[in-house]
PDB file of N, CA and C in Angstrom:
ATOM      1  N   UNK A   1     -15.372   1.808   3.120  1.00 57.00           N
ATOM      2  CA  UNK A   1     -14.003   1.514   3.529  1.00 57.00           C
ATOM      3  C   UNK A   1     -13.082   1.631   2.313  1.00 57.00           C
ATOM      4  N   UNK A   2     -12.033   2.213   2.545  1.00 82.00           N
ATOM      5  CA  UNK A   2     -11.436   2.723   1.050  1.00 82.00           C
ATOM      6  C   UNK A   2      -9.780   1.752   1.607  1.00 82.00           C
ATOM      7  N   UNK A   3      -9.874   0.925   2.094  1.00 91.00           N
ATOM      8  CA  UNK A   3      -8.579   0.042   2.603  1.00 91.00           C
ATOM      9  C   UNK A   3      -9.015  -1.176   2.479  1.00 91.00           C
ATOM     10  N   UNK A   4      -8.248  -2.050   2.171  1.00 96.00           N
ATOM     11  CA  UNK A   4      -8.238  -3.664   2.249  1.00 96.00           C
ATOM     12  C   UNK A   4      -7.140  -4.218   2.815  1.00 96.00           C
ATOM     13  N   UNK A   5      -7.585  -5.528   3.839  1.00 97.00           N
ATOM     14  CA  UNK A   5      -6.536  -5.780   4.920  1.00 97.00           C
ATOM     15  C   UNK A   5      -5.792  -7.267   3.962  1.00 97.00           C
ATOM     16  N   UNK A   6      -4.485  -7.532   4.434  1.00 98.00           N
ATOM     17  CA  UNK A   6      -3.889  -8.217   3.741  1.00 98.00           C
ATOM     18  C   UNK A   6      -3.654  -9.274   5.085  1.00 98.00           C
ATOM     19  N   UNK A   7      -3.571 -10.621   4.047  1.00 97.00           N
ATOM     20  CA  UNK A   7      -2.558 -11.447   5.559  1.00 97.00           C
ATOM     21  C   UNK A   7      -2.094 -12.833   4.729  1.00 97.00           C
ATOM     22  N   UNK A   8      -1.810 -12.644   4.002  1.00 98.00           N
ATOM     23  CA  UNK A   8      -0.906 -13.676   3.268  1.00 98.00           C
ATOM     24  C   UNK A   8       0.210 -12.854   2.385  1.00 98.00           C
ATOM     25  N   UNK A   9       1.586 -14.123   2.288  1.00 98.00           N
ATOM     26  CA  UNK A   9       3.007 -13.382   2.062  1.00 98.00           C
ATOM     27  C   UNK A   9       2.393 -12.921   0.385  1.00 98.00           C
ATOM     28  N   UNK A  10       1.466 -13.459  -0.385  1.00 98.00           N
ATOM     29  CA  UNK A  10       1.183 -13.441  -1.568  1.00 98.00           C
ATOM     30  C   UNK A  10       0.373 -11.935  -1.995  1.00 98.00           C
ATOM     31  N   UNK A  11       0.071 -11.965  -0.942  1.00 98.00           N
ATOM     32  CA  UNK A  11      -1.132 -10.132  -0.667  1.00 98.00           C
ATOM     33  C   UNK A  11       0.152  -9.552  -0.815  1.00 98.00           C
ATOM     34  N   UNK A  12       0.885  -9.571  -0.267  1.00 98.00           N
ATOM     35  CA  UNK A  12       2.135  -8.304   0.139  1.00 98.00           C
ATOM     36  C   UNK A  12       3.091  -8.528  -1.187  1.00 98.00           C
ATOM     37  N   UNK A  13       3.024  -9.749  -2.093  1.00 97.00           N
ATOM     38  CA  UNK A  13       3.711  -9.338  -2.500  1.00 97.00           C
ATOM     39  C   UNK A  13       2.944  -8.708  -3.855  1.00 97.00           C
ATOM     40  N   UNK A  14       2.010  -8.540  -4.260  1.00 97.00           N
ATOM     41  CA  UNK A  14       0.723  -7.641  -5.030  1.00 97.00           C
ATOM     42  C   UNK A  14       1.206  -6.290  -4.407  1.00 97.00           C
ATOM     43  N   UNK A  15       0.997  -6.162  -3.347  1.00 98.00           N
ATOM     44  CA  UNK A  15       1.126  -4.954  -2.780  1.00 98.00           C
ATOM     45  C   UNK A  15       2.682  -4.570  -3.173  1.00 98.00           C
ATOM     46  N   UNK A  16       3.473  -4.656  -3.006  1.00 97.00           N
ATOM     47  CA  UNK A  16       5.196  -4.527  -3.080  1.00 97.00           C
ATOM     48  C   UNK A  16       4.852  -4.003  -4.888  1.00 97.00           C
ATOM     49  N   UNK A  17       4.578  -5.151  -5.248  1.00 97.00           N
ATOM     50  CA  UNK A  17       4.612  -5.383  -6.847  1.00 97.00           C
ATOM     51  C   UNK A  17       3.692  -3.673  -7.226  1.00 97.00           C
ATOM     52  N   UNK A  18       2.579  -3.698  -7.021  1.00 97.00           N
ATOM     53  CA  UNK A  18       1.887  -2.350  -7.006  1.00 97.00           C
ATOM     54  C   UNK A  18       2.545  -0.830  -6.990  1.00 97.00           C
ATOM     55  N   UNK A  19       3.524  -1.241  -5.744  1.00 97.00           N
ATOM     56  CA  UNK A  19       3.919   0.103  -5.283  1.00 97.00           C
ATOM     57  C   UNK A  19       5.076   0.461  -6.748  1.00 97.00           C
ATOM     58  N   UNK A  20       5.150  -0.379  -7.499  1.00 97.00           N
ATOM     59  CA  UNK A  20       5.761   0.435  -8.793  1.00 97.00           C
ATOM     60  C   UNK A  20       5.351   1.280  -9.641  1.00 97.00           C
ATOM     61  N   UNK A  21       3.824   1.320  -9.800  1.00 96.00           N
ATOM     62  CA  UNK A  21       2.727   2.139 -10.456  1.00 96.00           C
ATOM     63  C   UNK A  21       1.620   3.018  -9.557  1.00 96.00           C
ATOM     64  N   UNK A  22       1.800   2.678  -8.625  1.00 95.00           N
ATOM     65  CA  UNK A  22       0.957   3.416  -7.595  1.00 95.00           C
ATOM     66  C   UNK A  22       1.342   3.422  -6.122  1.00 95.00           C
ATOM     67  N   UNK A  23       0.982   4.886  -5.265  1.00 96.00           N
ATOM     68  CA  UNK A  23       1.771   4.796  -4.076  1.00 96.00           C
ATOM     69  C   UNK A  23       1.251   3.715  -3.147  1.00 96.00           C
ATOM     70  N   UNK A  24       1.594   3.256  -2.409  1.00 97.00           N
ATOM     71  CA  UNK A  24       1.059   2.011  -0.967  1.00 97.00           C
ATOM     72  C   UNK A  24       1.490   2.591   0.099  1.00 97.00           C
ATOM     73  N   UNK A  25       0.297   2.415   0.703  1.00 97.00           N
ATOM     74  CA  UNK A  25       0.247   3.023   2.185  1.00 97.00           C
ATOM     75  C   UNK A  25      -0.213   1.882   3.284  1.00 97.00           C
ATOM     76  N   UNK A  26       0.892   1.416   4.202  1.00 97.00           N
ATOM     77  CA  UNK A  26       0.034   0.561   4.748  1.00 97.00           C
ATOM     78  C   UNK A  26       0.510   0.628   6.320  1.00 97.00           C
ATOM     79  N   UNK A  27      -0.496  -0.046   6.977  1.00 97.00           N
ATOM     80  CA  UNK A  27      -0.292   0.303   8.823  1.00 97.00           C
ATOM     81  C   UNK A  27      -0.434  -0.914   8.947  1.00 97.00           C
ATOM     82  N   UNK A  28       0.425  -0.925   9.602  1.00 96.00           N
ATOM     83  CA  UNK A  28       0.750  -2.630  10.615  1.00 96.00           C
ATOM     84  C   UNK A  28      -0.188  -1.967  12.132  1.00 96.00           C
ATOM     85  N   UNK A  29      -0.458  -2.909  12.157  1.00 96.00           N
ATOM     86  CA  UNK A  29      -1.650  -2.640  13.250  1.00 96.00           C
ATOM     87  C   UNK A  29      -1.687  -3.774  14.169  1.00 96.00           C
ATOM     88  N   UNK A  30      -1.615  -3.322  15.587  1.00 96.00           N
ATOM     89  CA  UNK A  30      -1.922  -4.535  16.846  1.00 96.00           C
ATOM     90  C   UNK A  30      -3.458  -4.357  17.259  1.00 96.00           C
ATOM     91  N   UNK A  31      -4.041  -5.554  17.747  1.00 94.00           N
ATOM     92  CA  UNK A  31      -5.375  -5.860  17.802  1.00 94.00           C
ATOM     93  C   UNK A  31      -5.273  -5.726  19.277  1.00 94.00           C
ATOM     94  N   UNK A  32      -3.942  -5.560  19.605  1.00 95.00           N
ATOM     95  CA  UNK A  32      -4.347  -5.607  21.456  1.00 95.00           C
ATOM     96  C   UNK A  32      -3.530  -4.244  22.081  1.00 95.00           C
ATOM     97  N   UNK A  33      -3.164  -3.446  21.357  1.00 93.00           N
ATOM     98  CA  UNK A  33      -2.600  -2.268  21.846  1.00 93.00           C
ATOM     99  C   UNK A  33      -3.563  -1.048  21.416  1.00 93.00           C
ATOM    100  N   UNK A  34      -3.694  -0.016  23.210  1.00 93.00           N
ATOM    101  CA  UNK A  34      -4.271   1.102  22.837  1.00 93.00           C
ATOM    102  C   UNK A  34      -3.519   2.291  21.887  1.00 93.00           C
ATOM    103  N   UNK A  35      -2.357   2.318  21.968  1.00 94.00           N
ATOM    104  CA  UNK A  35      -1.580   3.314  20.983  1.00 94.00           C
ATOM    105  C   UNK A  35      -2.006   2.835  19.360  1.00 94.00           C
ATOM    106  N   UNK A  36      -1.842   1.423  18.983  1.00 95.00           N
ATOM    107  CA  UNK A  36      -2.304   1.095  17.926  1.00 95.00           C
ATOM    108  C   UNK A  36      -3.908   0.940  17.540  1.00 95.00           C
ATOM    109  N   UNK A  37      -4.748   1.626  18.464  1.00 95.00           N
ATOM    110  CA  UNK A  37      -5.980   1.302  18.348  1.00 95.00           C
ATOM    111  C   UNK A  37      -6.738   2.699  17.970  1.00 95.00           C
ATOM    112  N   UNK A  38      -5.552   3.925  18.735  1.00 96.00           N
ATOM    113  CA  UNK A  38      -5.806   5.361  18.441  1.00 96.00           C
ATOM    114  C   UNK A  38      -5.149   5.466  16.977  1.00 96.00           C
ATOM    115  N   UNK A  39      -3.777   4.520  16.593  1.00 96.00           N
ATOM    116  CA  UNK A  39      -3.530   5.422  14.671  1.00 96.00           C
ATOM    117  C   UNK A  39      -4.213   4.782  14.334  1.00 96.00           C
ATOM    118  N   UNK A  40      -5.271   3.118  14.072  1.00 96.00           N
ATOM    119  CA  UNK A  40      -6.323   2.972  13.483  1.00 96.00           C
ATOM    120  C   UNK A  40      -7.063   3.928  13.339  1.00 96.00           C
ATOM    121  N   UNK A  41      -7.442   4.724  14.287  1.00 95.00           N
ATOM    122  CA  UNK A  41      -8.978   5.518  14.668  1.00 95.00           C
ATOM    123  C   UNK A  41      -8.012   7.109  13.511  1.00 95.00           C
ATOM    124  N   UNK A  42      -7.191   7.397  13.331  1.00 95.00           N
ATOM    125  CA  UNK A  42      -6.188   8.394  12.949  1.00 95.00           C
ATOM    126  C   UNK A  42      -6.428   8.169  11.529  1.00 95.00           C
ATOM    127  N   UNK A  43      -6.141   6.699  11.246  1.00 95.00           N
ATOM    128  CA  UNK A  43      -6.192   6.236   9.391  1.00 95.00           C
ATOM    129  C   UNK A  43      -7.583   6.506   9.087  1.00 95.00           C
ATOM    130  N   UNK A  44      -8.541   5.630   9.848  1.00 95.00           N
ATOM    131  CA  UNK A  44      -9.738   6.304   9.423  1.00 95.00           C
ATOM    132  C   UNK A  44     -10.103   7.419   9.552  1.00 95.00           C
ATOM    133  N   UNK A  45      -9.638   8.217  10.159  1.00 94.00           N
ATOM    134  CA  UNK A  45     -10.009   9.355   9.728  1.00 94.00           C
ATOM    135  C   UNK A  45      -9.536   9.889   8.561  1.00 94.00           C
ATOM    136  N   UNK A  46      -8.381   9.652   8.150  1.00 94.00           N
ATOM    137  CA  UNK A  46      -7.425  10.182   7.296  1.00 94.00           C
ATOM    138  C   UNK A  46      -8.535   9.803   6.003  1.00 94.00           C
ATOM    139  N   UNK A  47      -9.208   8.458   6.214  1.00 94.00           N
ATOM    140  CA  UNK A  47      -9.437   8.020   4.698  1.00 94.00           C
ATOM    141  C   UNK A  47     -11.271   8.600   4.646  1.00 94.00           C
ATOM    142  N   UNK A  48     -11.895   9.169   5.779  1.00 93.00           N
ATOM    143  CA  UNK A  48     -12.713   9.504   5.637  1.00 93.00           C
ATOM    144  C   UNK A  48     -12.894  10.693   4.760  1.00 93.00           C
ATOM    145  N   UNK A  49     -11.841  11.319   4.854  1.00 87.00           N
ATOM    146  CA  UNK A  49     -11.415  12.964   4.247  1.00 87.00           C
ATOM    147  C   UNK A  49     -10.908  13.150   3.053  1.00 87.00           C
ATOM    148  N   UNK A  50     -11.343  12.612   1.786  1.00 76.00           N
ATOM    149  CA  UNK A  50     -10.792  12.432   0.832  1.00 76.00           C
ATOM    150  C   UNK A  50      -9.515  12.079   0.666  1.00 76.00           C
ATOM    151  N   UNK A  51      -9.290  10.814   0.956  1.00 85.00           N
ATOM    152  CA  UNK A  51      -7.880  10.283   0.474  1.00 85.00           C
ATOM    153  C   UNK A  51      -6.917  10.880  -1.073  1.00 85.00           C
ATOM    154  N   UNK A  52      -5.703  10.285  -0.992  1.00 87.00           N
ATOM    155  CA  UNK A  52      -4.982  10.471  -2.299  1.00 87.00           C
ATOM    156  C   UNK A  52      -5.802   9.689  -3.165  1.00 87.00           C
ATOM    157  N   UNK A  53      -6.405   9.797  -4.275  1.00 88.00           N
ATOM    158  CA  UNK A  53      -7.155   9.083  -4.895  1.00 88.00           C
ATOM    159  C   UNK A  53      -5.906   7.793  -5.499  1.00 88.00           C
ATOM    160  N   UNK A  54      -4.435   8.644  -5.745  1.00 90.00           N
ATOM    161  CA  UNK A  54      -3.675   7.833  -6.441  1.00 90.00           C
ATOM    162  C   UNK A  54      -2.601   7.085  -5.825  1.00 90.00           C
ATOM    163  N   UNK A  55      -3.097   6.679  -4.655  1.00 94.00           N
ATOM    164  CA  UNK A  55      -2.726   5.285  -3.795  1.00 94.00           C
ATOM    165  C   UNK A  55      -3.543   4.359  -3.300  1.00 94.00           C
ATOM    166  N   UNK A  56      -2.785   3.460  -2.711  1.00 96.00           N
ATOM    167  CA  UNK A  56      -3.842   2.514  -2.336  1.00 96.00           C
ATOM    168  C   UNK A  56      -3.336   2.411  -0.467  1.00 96.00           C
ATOM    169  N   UNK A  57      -4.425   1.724  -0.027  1.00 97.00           N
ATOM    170  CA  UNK A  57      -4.212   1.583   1.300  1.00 97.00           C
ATOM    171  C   UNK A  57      -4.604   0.257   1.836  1.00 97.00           C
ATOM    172  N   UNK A  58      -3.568  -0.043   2.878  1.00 97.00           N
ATOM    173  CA  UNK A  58      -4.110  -1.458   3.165  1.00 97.00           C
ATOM    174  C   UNK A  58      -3.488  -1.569   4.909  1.00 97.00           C
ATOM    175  N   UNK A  59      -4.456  -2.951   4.901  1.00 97.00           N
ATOM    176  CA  UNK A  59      -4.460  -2.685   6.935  1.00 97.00           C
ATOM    177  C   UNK A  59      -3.309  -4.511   6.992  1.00 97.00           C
ATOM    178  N   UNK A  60      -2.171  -4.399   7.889  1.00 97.00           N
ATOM    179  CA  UNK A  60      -2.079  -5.851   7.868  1.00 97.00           C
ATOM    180  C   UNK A  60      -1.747  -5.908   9.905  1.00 97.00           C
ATOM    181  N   UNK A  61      -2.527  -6.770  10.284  1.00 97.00           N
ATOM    182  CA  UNK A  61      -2.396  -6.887  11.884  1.00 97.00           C
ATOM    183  C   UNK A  61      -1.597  -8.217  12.435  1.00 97.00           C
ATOM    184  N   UNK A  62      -0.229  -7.032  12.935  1.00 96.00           N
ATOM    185  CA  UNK A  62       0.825  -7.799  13.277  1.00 96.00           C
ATOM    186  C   UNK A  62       0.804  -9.499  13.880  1.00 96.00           C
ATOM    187  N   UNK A  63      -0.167  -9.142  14.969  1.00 95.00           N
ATOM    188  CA  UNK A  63      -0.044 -10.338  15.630  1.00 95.00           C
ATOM    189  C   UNK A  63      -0.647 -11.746  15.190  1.00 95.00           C
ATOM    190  N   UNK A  64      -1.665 -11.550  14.578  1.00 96.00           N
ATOM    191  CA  UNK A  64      -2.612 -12.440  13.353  1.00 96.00           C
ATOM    192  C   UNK A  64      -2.015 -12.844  12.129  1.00 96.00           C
ATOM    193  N   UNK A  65      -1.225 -11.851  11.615  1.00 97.00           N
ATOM    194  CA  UNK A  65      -0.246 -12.024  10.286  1.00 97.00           C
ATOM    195  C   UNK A  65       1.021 -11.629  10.680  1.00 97.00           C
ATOM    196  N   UNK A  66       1.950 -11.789  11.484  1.00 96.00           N
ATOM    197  CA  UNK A  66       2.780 -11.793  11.712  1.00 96.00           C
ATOM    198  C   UNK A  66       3.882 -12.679  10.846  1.00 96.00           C
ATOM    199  N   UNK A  67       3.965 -13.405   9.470  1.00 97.00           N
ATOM    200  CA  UNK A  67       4.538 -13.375   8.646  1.00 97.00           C
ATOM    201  C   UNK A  67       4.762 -12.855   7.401  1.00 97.00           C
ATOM    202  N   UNK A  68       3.685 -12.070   7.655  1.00 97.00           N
ATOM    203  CA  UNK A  68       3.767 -10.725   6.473  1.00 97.00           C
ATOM    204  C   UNK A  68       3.836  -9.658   6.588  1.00 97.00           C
ATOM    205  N   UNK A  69       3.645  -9.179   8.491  1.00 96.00           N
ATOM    206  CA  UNK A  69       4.660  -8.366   8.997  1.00 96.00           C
ATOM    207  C   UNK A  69       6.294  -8.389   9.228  1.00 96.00           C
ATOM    208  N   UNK A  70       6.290  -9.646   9.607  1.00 96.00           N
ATOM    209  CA  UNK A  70       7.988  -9.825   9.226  1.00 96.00           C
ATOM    210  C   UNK A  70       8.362  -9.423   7.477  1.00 96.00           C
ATOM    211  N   UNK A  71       8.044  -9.837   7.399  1.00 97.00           N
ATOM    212  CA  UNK A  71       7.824 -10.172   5.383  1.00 97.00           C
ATOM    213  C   UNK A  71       8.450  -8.482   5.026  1.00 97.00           C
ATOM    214  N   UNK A  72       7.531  -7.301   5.346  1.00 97.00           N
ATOM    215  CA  UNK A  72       7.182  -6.164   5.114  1.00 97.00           C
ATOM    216  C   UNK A  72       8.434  -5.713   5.794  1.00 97.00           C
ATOM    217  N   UNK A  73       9.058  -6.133   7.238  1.00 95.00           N
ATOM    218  CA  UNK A  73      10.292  -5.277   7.746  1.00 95.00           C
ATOM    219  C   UNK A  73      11.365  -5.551   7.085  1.00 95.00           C
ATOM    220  N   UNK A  74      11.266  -7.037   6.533  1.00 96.00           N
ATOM    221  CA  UNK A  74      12.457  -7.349   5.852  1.00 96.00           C
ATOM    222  C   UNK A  74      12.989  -6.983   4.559  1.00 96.00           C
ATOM    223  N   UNK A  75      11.474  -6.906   3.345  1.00 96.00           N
ATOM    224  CA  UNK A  75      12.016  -6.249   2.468  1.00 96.00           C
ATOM    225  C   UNK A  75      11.740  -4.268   2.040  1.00 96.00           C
ATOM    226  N   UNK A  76      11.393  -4.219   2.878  1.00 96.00           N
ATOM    227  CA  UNK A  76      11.819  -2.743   3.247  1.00 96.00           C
ATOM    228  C   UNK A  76      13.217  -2.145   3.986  1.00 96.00           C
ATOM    229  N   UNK A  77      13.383  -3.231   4.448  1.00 94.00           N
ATOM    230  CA  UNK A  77      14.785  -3.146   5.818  1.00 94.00           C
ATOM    231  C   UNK A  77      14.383  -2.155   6.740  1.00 94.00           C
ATOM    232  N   UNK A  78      12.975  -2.083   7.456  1.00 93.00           N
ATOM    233  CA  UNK A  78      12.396  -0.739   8.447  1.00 93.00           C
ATOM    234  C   UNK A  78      11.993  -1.705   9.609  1.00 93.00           C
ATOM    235  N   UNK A  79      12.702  -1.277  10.203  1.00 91.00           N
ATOM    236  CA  UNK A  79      12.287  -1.870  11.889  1.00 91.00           C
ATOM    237  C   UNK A  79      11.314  -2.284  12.047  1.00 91.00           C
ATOM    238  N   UNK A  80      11.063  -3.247  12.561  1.00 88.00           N
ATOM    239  CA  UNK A  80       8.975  -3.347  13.030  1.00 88.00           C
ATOM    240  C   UNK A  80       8.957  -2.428  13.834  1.00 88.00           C
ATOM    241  N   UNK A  81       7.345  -2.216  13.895  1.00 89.00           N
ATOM    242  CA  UNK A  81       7.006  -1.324  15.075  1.00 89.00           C
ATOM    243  C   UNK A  81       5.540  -1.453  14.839  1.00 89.00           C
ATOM    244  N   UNK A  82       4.839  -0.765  15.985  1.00 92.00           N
ATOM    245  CA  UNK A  82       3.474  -0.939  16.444  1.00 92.00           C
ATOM    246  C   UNK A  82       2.865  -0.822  17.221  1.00 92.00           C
ATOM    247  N   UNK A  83       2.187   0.403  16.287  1.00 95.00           N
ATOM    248  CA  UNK A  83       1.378   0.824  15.181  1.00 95.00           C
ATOM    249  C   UNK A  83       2.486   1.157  14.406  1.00 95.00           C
ATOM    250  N   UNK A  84       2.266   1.201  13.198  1.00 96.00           N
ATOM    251  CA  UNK A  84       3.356   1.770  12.107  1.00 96.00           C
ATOM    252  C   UNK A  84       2.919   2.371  10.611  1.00 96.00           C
ATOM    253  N   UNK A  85       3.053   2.979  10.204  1.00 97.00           N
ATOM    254  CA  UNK A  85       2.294   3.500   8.771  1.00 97.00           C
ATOM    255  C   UNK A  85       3.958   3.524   8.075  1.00 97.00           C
ATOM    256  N   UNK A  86       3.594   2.766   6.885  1.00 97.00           N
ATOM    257  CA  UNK A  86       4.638   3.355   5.935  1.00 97.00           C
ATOM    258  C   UNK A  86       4.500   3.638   4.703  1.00 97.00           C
ATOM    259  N   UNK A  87       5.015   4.355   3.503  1.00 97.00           N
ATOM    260  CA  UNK A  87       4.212   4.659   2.719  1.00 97.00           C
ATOM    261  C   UNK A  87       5.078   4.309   1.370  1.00 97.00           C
ATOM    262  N   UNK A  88       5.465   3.696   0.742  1.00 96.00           N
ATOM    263  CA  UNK A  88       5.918   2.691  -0.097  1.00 96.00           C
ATOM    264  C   UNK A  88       5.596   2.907  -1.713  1.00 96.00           C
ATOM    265  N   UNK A  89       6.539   3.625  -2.373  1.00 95.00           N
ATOM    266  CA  UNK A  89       6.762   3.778  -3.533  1.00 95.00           C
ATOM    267  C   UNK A  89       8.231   2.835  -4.237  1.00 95.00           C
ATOM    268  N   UNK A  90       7.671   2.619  -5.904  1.00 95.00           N
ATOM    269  CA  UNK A  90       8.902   2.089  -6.617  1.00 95.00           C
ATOM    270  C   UNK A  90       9.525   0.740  -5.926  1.00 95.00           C
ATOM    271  N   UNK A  91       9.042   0.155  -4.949  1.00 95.00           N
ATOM    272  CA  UNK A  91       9.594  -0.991  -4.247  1.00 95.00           C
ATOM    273  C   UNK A  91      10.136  -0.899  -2.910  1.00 95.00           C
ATOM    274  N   UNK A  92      10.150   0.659  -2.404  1.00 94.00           N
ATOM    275  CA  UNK A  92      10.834   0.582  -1.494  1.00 94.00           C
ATOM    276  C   UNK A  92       9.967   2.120  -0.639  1.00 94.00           C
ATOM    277  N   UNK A  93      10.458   1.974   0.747  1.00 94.00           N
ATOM    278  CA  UNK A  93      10.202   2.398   1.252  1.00 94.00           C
ATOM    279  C   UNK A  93      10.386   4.420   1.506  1.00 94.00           C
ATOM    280  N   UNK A  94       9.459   5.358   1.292  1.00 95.00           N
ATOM    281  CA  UNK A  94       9.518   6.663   1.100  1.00 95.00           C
ATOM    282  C   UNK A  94       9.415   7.346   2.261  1.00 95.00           C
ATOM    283  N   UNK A  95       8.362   7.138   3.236  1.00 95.00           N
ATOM    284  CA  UNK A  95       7.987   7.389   4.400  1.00 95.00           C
ATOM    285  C   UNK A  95       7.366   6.873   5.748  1.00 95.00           C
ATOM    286  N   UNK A  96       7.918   6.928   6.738  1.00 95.00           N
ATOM    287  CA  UNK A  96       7.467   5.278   8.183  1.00 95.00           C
ATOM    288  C   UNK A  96       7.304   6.698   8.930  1.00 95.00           C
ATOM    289  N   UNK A  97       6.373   6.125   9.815  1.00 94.00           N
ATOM    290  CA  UNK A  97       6.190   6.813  11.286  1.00 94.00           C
ATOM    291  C   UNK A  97       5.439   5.870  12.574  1.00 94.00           C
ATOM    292  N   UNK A  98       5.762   5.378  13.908  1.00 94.00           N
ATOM    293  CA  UNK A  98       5.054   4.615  14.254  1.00 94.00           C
ATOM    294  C   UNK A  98       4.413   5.864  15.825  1.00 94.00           C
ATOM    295  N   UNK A  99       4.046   4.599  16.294  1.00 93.00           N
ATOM    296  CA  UNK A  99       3.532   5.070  17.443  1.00 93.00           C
ATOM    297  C   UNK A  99       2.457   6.028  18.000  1.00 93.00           C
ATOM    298  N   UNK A 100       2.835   7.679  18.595  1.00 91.00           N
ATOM    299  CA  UNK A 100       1.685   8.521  18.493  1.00 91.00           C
ATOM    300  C   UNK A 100       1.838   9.464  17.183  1.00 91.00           C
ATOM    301  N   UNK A 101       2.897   8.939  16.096  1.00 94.00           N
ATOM    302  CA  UNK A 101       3.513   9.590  15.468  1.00 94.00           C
ATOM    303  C   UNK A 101       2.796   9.168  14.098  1.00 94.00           C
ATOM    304  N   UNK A 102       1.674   8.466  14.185  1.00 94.00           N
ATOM    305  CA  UNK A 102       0.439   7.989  13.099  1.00 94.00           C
ATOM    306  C   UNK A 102      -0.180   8.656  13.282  1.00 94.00           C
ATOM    307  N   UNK A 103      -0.914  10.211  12.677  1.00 94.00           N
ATOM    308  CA  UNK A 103      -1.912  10.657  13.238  1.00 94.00           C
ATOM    309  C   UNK A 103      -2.590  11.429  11.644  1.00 94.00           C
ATOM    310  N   UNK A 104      -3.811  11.848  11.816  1.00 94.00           N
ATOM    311  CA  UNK A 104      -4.139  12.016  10.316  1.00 94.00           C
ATOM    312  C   UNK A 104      -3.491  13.476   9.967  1.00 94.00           C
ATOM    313  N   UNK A 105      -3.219  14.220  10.775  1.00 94.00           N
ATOM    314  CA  UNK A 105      -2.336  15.880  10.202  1.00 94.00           C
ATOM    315  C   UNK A 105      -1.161  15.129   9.675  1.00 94.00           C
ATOM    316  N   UNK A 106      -0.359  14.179  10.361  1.00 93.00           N
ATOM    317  CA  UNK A 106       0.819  13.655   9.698  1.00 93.00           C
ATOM    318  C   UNK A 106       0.677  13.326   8.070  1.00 93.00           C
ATOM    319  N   UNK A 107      -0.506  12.472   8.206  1.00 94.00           N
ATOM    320  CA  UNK A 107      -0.713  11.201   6.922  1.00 94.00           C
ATOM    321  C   UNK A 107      -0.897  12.363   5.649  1.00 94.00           C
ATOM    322  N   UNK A 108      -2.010  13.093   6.046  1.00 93.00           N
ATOM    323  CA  UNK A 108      -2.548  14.617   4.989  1.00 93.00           C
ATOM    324  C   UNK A 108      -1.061  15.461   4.663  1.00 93.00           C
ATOM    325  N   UNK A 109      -0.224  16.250   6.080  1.00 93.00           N
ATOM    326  CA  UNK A 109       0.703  17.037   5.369  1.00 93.00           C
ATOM    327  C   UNK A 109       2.448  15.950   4.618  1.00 93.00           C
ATOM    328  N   UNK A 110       2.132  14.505   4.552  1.00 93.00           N
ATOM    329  CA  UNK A 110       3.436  13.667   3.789  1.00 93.00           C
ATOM    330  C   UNK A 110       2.010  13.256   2.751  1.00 93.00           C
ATOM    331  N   UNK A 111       0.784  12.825   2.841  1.00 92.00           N
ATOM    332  CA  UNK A 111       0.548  12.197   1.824  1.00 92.00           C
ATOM    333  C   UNK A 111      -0.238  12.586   0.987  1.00 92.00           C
ATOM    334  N   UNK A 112      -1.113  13.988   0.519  1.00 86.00           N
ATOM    335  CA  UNK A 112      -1.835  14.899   0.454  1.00 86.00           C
ATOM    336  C   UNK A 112      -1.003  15.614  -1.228  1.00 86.00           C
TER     337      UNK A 112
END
């Protein structure tokens, strides 16, 4: 597994803090939706296939951590949504896509 899941405001803010030296890639993920259950199945694939070696990736599931999904819309200023991938450089936000719009051709031709 080349991802680690976050669920405290203190994870995210490592992660935030990170994205100044290295890219962050992370998917807000629902535990009870099939659209969010297919870009899970999308990320893993993505990370099965030789990932960017020079980011990091991390899983945080909305409904379980839902204050560090709020956390994440707020200081990004990016809508929630879910499923959602966003990809987070310098502190701020570079690239979001949610829905069927998580898929691994996406993740490879923005993050590749």
């Amino acid at each position: 597994m080349n991802w680690k899941e976050i669920a405290t405001l203190e994870e995210w803010d490592e992660v935030l803090s990170n994205s100044s030296t290295r890219g962050q890639v992370i998917l807000k993920h629902s535990t009870t939706c099939p659209v969010s259950a297919n870009a899970l199945h999308e990320f893993e694939d993505y990370l099965k296939d030789s990932p960017n070696p020079d980011m990091d990736y991390t899983l945080v599931k909305v409904i379980e951590s839902r204050p560090v999904s709020n956390k994440i819309a707020e200081d990004l200023n990016v809508k929630h949504e879910s499923p959602q991938i966003i990809y987070l450089k310098e502190k701020s936000k570079y690239w979001a896509a949610s829905h069927w719009s998580v898929t691994k051709a996406h993740m490879k031709a923005v993050l590749d």
